[in-house]
Coordinates of C-alpha atoms in Angstrom, one line a residue:
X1 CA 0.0 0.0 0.0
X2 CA 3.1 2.2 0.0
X3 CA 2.8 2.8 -3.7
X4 CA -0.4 4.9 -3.7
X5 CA 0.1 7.1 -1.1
X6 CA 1.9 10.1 -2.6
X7 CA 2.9 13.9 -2.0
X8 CA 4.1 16.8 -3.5
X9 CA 7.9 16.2 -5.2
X10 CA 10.5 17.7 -3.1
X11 CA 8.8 18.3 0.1
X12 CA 10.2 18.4 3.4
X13 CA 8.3 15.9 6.5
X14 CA 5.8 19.1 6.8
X15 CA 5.0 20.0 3.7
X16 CA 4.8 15.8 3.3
X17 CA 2.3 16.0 5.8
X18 CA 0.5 19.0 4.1
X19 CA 0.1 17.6 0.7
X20 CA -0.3 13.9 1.7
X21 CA -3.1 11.9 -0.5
X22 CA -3.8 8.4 -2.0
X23 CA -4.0 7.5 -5.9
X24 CA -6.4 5.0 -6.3
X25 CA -5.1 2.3 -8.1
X26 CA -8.4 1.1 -10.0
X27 CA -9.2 4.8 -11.8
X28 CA -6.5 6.7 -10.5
X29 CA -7.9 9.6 -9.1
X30 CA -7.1 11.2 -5.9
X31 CA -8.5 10.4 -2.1
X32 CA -8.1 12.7 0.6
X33 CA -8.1 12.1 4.3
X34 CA -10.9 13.6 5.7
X35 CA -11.2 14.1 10.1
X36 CA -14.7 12.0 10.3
X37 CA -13.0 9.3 9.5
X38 CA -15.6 8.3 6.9
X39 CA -13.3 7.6 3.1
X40 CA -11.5 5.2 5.7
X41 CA -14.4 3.5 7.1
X42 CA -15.6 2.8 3.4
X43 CA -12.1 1.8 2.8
X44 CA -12.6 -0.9 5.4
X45 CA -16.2 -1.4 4.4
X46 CA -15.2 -2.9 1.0
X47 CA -12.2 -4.5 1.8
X48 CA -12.7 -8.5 2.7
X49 CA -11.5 -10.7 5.6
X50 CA -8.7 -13.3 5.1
X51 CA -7.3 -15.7 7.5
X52 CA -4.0 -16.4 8.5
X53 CA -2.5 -18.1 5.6
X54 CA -4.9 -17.6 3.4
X55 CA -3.9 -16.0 -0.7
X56 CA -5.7 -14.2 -3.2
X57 CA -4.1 -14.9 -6.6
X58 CA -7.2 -13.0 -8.5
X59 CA -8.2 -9.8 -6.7
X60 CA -11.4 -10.0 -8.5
X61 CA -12.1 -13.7 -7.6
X62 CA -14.7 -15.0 -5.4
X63 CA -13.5 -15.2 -2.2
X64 CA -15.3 -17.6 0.7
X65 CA -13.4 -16.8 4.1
X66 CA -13.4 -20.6 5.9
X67 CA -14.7 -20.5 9.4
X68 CA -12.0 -20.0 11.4
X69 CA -11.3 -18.3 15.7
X70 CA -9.4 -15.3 14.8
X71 CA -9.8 -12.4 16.6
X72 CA -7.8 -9.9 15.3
X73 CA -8.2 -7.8 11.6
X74 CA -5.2 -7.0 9.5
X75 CA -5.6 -3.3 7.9
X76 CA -3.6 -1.3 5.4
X77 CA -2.5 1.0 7.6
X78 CA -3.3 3.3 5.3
X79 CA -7.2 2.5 6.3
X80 CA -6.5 2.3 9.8
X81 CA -8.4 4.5 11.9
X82 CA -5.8 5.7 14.3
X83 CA -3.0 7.8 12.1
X84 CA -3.8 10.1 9.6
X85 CA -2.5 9.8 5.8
X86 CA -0.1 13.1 6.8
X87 CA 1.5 11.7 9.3
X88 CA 2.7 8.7 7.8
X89 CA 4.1 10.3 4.9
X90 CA 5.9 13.1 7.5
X91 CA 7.3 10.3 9.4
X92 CA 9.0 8.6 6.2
X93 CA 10.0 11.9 4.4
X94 CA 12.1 12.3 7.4
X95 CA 13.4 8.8 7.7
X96 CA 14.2 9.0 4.1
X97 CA 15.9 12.3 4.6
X98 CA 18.2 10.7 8.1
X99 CA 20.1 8.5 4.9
X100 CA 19.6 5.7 7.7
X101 CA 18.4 2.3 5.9
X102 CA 16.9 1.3 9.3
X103 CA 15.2 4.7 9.8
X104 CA 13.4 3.9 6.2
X105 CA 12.8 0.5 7.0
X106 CA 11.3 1.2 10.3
X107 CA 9.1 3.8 9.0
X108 CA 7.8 1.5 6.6
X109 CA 7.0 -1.3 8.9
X110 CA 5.6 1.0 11.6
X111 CA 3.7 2.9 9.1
X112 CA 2.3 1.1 6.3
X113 CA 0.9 -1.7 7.9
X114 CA -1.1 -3.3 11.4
X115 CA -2.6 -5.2 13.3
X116 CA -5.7 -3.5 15.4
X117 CA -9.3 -5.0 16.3
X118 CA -12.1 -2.7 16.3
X119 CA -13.2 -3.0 20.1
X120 CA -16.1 -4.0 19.5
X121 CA -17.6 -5.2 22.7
X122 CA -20.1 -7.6 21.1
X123 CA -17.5 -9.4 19.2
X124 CA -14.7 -9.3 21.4
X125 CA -13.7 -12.7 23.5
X126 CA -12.8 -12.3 27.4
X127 CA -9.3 -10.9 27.5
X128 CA -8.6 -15.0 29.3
X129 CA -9.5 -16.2 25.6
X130 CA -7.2 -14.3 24.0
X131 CA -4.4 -15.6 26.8
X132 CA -4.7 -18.9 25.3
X133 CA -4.0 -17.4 21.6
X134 CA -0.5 -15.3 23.0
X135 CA 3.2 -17.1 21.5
X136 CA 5.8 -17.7 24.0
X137 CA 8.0 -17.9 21.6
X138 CA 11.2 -15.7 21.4
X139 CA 15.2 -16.2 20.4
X140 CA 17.5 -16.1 23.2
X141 CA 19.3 -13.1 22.8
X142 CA 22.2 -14.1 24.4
X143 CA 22.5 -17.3 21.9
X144 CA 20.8 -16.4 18.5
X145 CA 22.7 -15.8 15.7
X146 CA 22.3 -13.2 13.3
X147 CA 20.4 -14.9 10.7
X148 CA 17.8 -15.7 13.3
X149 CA 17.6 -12.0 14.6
X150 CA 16.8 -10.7 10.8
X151 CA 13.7 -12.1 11.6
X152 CA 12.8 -10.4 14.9
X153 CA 10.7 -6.6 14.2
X154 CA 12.9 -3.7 14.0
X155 CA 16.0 -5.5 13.1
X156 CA 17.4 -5.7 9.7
X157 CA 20.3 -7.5 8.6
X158 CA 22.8 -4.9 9.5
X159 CA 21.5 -4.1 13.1
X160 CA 21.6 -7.9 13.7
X161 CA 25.0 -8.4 12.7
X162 CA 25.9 -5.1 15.1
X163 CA 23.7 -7.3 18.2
X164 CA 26.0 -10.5 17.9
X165 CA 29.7 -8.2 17.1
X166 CA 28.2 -6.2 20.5
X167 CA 27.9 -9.7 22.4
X168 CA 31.0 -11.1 21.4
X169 CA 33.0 -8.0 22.3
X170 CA 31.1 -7.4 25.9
X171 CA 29.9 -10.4 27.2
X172 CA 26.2 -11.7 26.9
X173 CA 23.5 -9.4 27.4
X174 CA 22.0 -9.2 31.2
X175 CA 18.6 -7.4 30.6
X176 CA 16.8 -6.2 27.7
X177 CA 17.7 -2.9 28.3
X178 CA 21.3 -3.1 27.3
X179 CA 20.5 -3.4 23.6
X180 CA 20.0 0.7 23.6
X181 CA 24.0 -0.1 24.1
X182 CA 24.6 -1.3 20.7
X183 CA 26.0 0.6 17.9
X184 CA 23.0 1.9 15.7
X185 CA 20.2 0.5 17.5
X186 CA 18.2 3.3 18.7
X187 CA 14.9 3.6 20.4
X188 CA 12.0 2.8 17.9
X189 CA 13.9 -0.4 17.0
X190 CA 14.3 -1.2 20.7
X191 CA 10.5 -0.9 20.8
X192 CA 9.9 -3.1 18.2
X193 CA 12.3 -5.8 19.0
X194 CA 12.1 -6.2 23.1
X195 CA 9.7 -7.6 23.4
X196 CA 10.4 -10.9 21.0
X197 CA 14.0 -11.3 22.5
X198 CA 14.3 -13.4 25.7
X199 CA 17.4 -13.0 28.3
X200 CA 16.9 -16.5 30.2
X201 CA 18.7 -16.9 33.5
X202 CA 19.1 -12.5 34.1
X203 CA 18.1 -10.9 37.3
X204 CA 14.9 -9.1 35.8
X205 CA 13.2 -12.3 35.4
X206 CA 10.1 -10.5 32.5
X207 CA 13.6 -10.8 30.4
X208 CA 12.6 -14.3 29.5
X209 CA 9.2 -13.5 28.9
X210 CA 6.8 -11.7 25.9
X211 CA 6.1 -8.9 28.3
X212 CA 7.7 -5.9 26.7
X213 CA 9.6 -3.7 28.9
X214 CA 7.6 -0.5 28.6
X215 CA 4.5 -2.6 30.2
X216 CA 6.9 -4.4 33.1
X217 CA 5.3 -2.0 35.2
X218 CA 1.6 -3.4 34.9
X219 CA 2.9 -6.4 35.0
X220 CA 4.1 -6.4 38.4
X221 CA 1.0 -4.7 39.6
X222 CA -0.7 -8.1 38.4
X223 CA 1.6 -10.2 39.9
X224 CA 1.5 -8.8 43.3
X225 CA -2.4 -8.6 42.6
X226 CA -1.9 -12.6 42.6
X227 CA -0.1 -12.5 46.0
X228 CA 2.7 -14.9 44.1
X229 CA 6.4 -15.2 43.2
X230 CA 6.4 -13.9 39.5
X231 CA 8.1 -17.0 38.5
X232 CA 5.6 -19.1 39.1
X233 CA 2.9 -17.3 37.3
X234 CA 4.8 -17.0 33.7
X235 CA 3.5 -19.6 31.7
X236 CA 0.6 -19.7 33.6
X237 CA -2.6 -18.4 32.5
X238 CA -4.3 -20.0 35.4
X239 CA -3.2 -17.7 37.6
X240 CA -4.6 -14.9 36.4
X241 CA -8.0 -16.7 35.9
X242 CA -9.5 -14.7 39.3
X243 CA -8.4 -11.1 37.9
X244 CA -10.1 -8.4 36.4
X245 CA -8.1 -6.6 33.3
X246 CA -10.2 -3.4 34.4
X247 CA -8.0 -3.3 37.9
X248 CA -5.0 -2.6 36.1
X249 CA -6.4 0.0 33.7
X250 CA -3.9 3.2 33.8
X251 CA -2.8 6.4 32.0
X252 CA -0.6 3.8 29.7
X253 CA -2.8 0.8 29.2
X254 CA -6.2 0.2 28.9
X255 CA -8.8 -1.6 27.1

């Protein structure tokens, strides 16, 4: 979706943000963001639902979604709701104009694509269900090589080679945090990578967990909220079972 969001030739991130618009690719004419929110909502509207794993090799082909238990909807980001047309294109003027190949790439990612569900309270399961759904899966930072870390969000090629020189010249990693230590790594690709890189064995124990370290906060609230050692309640989601997401809502996190 990249390709038809376009602004004026030459522009800096604010005058990117000032002339942003999308070129429609059936009749190519041009679609303005508008504050209601309603040329996204029709965006959305005609758009169709796919499952995980699913194809289309004919956009114009029938297409039957299988029953399936998925929760979550994958948007353009371009027809997401929650960031304007403007701001996307400021965002990766200015990564474009920082000559940084991870600045771009991180702009793209972050900007041209995700997930989101449309808290809708009908549809949506008991935050337990959606428990059951989470991947505990996560490379070991302290162990992966860098062909595995190309893989993680936020890391390209480059800043994964960077990770592994970093732990062969210092020693392994002892919390998440220390990856803001490595050469070229800054804080949006810290965001994006924390929380699917595991430190097993460190003295923050959430290290070895999906919990990423800008919600380690909460999660202590909940585990004290349990009245147990934290160890015993990663991995599990039984121990949550008596608690009430509402309790932990905050200025950061809600529902």
């Amino acid at each position: 979706m990249r390709k038809h969001l376009h602004w004026a030739p030459g522009s800096t991130p604010v005058q990117a943000a000032n002339t942003a618009y999308l070129l429609c690719p059936h009749n190519s004419c041009i679609i303005e963001d508008d504050a209601q929110g309603s040329v996204k909502a029709a965006m959305n509207e005609g758009g169709f639902m796919m499952v995980p794993g699913q194809t289309i090799d004919d956009a114009y082909a029938g297409r039957n979604v299988p029953e399936n238990r998925t929760y979550s909807q994958w948007s353009s980001g371009l027809a997401s709701p929650f960031v304007g047309w403007g701001e996307r294109a400021e965002r990766l003027v200015k990564a474009e104009m920082s000559g940084e190949e991870d600045n771009r790439q991180t702009a793209v990612d972050a900007n041209f694509g995700e997930v989101y569900s449309p808290f809708l309270s009908s549809d949506m399961p008991v935050w337990q269900a959606l428990l059951k759904h989470r991947s505990d899966y996560g490379p070991d930072l302290n162990v992966a090589s860098a062909a595995l870390l190309t893989h993680v969000a936020g890391l390209s090629p480059r800043l994964a080679e960077a990770i592994v020189a970093h732990r062969d010249a210092t020693g392994a990693f002892a919390a998440r945090q220390k990856l803001l230590k490595v050469s070229g790594l800054g804080a949006k690709a810290f965001e994006q990578a924390a929380g699917f890189l595991r430190i097993r064995g460190g003295k923050e124990p959430l290290d070895a967990s999906s919990v990423h370290p800008e919600a380690y906060g909460v999660a202590r609230r909940i585990v004290a909220a349990c009245g147990r050692d934290l160890r015993e309640i990663m991995g599990n989601g039984a121990a949550l079972a008596g608690l009430r997401a509402e309790d932990f809502v905050d200025d950061t996190f809600g529902l």
